[in-house]
Short mmCIF file of C-alpha atoms and ligand atoms in Angstrom, two decimals:
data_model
loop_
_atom_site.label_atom_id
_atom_site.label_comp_id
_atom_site.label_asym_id
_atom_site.label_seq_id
_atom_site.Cartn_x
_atom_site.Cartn_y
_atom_site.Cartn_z
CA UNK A 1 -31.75 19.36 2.22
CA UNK A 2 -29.84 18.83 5.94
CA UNK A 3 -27.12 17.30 6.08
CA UNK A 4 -28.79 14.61 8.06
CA UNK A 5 -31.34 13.30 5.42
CA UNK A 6 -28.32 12.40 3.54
CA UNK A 7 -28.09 8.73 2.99
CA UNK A 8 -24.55 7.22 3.44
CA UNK A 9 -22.74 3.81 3.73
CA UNK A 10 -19.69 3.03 5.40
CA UNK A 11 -18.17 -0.36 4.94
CA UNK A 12 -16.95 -0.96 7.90
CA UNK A 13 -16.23 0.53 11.30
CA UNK A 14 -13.52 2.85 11.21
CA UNK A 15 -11.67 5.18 14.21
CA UNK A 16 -14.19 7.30 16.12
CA UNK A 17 -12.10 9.97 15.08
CA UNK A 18 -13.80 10.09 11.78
CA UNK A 19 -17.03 8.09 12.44
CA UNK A 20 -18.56 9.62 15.01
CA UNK A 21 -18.73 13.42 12.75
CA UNK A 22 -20.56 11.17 9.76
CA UNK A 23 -22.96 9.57 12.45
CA UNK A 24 -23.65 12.95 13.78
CA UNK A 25 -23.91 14.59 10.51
CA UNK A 26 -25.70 11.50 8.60
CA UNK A 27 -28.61 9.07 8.23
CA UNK A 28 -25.63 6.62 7.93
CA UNK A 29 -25.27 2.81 8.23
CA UNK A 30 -22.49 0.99 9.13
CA UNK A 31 -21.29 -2.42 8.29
CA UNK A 32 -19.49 -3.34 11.70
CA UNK A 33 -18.72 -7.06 10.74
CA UNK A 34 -14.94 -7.88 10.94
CA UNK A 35 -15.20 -8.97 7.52
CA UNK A 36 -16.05 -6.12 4.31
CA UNK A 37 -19.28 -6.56 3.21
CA UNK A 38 -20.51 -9.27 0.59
CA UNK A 39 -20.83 -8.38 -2.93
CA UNK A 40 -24.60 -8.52 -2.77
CA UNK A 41 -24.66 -6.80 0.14
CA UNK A 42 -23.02 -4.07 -0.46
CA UNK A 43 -24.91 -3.21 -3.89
CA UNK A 44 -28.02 -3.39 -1.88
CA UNK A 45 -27.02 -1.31 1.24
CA UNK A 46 -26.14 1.27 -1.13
CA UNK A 47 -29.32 1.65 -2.92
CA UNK A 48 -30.53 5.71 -2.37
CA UNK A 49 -26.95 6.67 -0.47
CA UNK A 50 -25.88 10.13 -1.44
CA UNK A 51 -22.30 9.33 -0.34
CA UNK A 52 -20.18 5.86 0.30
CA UNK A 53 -17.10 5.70 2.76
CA UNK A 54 -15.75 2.66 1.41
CA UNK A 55 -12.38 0.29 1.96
CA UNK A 56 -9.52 -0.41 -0.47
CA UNK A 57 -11.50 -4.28 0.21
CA UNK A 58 -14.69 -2.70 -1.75
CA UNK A 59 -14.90 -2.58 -5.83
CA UNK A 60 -16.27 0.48 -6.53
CA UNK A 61 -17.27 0.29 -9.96
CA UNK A 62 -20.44 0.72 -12.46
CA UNK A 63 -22.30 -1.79 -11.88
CA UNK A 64 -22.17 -0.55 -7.79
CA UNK A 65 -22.64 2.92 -8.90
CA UNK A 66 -26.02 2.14 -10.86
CA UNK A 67 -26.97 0.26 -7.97
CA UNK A 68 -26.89 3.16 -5.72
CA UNK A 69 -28.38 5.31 -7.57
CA UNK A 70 -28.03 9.14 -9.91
CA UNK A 71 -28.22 11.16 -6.27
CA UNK A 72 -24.51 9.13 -5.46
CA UNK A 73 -22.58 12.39 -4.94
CA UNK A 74 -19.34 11.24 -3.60
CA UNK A 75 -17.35 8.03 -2.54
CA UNK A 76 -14.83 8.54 0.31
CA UNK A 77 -12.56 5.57 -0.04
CA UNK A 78 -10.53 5.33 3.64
CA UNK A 79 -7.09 4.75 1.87
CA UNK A 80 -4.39 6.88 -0.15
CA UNK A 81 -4.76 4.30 -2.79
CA UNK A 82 -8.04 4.66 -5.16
CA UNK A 83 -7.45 1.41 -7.73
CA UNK A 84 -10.23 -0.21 -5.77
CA UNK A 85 -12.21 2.81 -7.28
CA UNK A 86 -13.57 2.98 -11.28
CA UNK A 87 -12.32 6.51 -11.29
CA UNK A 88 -13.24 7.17 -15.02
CA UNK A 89 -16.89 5.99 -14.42
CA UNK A 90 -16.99 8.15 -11.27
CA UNK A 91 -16.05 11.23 -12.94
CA UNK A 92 -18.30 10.71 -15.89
CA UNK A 93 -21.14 10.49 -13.37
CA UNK A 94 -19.60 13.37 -11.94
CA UNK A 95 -19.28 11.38 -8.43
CA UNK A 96 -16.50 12.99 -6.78
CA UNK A 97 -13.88 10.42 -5.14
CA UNK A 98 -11.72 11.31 -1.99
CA UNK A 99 -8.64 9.59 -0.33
CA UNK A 100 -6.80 9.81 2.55
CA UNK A 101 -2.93 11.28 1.84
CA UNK A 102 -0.12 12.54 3.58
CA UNK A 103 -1.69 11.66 7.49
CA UNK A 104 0.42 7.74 6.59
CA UNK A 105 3.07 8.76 4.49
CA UNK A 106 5.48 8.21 7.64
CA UNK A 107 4.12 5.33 8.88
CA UNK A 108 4.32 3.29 5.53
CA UNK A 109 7.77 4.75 5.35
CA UNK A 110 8.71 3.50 8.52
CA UNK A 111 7.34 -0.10 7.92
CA UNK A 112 8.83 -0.07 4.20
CA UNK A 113 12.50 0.44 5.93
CA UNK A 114 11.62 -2.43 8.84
CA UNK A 115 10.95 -4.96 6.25
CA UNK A 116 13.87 -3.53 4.21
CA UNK A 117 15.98 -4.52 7.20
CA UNK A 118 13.98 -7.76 8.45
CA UNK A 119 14.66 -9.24 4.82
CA UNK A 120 18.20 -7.78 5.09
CA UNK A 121 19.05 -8.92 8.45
CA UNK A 122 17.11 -12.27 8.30
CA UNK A 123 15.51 -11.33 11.41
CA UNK A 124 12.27 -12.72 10.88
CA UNK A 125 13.93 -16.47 9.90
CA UNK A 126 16.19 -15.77 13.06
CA UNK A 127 12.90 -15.99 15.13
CA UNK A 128 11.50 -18.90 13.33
CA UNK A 129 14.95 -20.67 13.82
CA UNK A 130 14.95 -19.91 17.73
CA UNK A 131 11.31 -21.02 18.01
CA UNK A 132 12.07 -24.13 16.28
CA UNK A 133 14.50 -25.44 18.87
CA UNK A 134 17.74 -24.64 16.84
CA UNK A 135 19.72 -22.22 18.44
CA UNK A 136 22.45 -24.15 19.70
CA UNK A 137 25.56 -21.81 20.06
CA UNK A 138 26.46 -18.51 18.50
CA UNK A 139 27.63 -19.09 15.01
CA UNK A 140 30.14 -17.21 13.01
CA UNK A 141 29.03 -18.50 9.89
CA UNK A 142 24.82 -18.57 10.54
CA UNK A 143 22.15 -15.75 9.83
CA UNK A 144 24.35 -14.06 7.49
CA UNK A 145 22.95 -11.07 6.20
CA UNK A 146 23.24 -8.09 3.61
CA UNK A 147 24.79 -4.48 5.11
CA UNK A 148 22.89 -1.54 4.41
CA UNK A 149 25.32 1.91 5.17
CA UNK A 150 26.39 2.86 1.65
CA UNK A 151 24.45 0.81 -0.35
CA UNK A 152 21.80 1.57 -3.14
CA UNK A 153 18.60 2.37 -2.72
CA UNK A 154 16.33 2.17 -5.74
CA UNK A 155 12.89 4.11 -5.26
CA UNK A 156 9.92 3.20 -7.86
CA UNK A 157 7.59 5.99 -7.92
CA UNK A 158 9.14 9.09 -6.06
CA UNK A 159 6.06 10.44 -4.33
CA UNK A 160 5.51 11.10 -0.78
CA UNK A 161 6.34 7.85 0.37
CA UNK A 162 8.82 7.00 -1.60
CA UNK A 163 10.62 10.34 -0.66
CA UNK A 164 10.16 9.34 2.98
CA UNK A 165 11.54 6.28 2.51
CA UNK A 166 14.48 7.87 0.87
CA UNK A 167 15.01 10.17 3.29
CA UNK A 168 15.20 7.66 6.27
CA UNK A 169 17.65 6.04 3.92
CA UNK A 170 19.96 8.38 2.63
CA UNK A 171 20.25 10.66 5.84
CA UNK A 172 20.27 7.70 8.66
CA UNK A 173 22.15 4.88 6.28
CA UNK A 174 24.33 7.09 3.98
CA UNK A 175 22.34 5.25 0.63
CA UNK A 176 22.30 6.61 -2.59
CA UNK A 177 19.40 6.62 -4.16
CA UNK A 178 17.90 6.12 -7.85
CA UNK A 179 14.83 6.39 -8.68
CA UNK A 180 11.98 5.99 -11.75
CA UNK A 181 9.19 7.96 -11.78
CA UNK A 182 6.90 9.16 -14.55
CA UNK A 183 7.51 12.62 -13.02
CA UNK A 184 10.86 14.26 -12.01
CA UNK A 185 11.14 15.30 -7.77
CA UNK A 186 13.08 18.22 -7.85
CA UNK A 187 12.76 18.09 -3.73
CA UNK A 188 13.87 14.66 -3.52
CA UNK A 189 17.18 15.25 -6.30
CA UNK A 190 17.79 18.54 -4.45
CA UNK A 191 17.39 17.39 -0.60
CA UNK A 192 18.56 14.01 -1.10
CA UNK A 193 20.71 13.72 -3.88
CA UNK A 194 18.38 11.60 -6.23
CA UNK A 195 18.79 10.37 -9.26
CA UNK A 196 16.02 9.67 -11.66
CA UNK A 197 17.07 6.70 -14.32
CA UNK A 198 15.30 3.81 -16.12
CA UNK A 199 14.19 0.67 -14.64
CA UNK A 200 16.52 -1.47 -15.90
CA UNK A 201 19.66 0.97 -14.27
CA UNK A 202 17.68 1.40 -11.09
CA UNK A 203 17.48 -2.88 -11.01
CA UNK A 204 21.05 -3.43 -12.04
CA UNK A 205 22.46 -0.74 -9.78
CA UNK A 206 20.26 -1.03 -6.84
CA UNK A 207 20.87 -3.10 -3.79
CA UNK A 208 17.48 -2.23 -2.37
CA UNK A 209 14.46 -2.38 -4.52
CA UNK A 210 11.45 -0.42 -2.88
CA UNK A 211 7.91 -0.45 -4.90
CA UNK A 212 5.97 2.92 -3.95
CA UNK A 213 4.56 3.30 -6.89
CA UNK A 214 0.25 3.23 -7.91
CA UNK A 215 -1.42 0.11 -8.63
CA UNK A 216 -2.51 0.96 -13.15
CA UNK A 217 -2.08 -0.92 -15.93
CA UNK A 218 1.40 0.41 -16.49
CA UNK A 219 2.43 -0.52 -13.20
CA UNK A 220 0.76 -4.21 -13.13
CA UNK A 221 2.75 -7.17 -12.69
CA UNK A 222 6.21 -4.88 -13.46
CA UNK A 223 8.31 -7.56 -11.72
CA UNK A 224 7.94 -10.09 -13.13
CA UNK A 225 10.54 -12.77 -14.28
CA UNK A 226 12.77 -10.72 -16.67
CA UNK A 227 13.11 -7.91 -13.74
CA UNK A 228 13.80 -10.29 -10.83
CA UNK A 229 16.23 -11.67 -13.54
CA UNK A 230 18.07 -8.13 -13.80
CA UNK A 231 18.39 -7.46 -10.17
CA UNK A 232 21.73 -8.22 -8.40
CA UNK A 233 21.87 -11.44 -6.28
CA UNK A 234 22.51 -9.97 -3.45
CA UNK A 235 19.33 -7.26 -3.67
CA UNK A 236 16.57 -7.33 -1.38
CA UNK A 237 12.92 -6.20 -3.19
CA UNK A 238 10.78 -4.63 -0.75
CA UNK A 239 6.44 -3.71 -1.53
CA UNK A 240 4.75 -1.66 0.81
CA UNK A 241 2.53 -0.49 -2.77
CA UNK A 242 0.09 -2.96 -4.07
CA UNK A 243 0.29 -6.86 -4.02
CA UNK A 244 -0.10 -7.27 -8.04
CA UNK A 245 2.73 -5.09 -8.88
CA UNK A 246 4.62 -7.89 -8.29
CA UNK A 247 3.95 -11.56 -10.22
CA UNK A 248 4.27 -13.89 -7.13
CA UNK A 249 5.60 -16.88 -9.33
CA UNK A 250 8.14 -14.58 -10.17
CA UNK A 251 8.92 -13.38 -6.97
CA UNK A 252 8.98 -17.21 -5.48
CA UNK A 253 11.24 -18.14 -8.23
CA UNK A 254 13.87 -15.21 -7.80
CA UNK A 255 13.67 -15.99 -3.93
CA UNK A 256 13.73 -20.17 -4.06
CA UNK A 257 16.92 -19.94 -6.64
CA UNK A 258 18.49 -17.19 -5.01
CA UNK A 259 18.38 -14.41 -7.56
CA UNK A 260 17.76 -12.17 -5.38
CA UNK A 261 18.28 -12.64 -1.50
CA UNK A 262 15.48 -11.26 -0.04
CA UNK A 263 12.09 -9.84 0.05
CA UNK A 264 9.78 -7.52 2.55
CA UNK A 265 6.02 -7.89 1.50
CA UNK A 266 3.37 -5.78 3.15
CA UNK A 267 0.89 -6.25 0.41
CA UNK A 268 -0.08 -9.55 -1.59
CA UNK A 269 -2.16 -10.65 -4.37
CA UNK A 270 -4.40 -12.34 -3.28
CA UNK A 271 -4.99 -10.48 0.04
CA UNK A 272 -5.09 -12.44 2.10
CA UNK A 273 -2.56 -14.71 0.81
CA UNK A 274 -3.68 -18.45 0.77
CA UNK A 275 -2.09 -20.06 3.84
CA UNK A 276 -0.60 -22.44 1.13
CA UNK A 277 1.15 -20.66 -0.86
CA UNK A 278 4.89 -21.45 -1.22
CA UNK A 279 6.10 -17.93 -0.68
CA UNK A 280 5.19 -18.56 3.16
CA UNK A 281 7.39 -21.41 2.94
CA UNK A 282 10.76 -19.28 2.04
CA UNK A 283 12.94 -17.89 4.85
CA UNK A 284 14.02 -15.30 2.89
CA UNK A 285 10.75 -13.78 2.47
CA UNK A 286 8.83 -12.02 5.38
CA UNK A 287 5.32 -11.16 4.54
CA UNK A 288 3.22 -8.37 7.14
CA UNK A 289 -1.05 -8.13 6.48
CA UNK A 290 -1.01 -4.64 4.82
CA UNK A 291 -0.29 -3.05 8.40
CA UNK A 292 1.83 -0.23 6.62
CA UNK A 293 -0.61 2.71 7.85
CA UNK A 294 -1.88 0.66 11.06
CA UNK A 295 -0.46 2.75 13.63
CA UNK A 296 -2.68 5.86 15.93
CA UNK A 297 -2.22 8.76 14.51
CA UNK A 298 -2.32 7.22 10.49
CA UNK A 299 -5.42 5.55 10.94
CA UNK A 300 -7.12 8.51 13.22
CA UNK A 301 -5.85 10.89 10.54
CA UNK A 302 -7.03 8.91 7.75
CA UNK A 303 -10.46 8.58 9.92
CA UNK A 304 -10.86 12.61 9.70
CA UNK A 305 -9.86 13.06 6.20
CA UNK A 306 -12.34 10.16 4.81
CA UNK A 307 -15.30 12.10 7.16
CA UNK A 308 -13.98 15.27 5.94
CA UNK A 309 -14.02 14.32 2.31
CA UNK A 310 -17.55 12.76 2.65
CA UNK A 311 -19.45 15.63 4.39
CA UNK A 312 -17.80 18.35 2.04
CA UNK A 313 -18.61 16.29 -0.91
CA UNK A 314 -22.21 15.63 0.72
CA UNK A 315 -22.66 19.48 0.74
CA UNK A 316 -21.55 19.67 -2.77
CA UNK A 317 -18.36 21.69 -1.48
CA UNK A 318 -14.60 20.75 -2.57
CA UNK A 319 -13.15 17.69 -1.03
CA UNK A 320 -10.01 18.30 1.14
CA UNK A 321 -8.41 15.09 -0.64
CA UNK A 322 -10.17 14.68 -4.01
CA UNK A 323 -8.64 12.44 -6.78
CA UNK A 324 -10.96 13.37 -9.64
CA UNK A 325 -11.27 17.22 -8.75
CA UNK A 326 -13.24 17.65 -12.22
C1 GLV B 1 -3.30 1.44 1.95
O1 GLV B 1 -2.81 0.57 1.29
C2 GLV B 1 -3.75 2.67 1.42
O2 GLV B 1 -3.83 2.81 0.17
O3 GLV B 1 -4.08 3.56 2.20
#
């Protein structure tokens, strides 16, 4: 069969970069509404594909899987994350799923550490002060915020972002750094000093808390009240991972009574977050829309590793990125 009488979906417009080799290569459709596709219209538009570039915004489970069909070969999901994804049931199908690695690891580093600092340095409150009319003088005792050279970073999950993270830590800010991890990263103890402990020394010890960790049912709502509760008042928590790694309750609670100073949120749960709920309200809290891979070269990258993935896994070849290699 050529490659073009394969049937694809994409679910929703993505950089040329990537789309334009699937639209050459495939009898593809794309959904190019700002908004992911509806439920019911995504189990429809996949009827008969042979491959599915989806979003971390699609569930990718079963019931879409019977809906498109035994000749579903592979699902290219245009993220590093894959918990959107029913991996098991993909494998068992023997559906081969791809993400999108390594091309964002810097940029999610880099926005980790600038809400690290925002929540640190109060910057974003600073703003909202100055736009509200209330910056009346310089003020030796206003804005006061935490100091970052020396301090203690705590890392949980020590992959490739985490390590980034580290890195820009330790070697620009002189941190030490702890970190938990199912896994021990002999590059990350040897280059940067790390040290792998439980969760409860890494909360008690750490001024920085940074979440870089998967989105499984070990991972699920791990702060929650009892780990805000262990954290030093002075720490700043920082999520850059997945919005329901963190219980929001908790997180409002541990911000409102000052249990911990500060947080840096690029994820949420729900996503969006509803325009009334009270962690918008806190100062101390500065929320970004999942932006953490949103600059050029990330989401071009990511663009030619979710076409790659797609057309090798169309051709029945080995994806360059595959999470269930089989
Ligand atoms: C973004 O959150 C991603 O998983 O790529």
């Amino acid at each position: 069969m050529s490659q073009r009488a394969n049937r694809v979906f994409v679910t929703r417009e993505i950089p040329e970069a990537g789309l334009s080799r699937v639209l050459a290569a495939c009898d593809a459709v794309v959904w190019r509404e700002p908004l992911p596709p509806p439920r019911e219209v995504l189990l429809e538009r996949v009827v008969g594909c042979h491959g599915l570039l989806s979003l971390l915004t699609d569930r990718v489970d079963a019931e879409l899987m019977d809906a498109a069909g035994a000749q579903l070969r592979v699902i290219s999901n245009f993220a590093v994350g894959v918990n959107n994804i029913d991996l098991a049931e993909a494998s068992r199908r023997g559906i081969r799923v791809g993400n999108t690695p390594d091309v964002l690891t810097d940029a999610t580093a880099d926005l980790a550490f600038a809400l690290l600092i925002a929540a640190a340095r109060r910057i974003v409150s600073g703003q909202d002060s100055i736009r509200a009319g209330h910056w009346r003088t310089w003020e030796p005792l206003g804005h006061i915020g935490v100091d970052l050279i020396g301090k203690v970073l705590g890392i949980v999950g020590m992959g490739r972002i985490g390590a980034a993270l580290a890195r820009r830590c330790h070697g620009g800010w002189g941190m030490r750094v702890l970190y938990t991890d199912p896994n021990r990263n002999h590059s990350a103890e040897k280059e940067l000093a790390a040290e792998r402990v439980d969760l409860d020394t890494l909360l008690r010890s750490a001024d920085f808390v940074s979440v870089h960790t998967d989105l499984s049912d070990s991972t699920c709502g791990m702060f929650d009240r009892a780990a805000f509760r262990r954290m030093q008042r002075h720490a700043v928590f920082v999520n850059t991972a997945r919005g329901p790694i963190h219980d929001p309750a908790a997180l409002h609670e541990a911000l409102a009574t000052g249990q911990i100073f500060a947080a840096g949120l690029d994820v949420t749960d729900p996503e969006p977050i509803a325009l009334d709920d009270p962690l918008l309200g806190l100062p101390n809290c500065v929320i970004v829309p999942h932006i953490a891979s949103a600059t050029v070269a990330s989401r071009n990258g990511m663009a030619e590793i979710a076409a790659d993935n797609l057309l090798a896994g169309l051709r029945g070849l080995p994806l360059r990125c595959c999470v269930n290699p089989g």
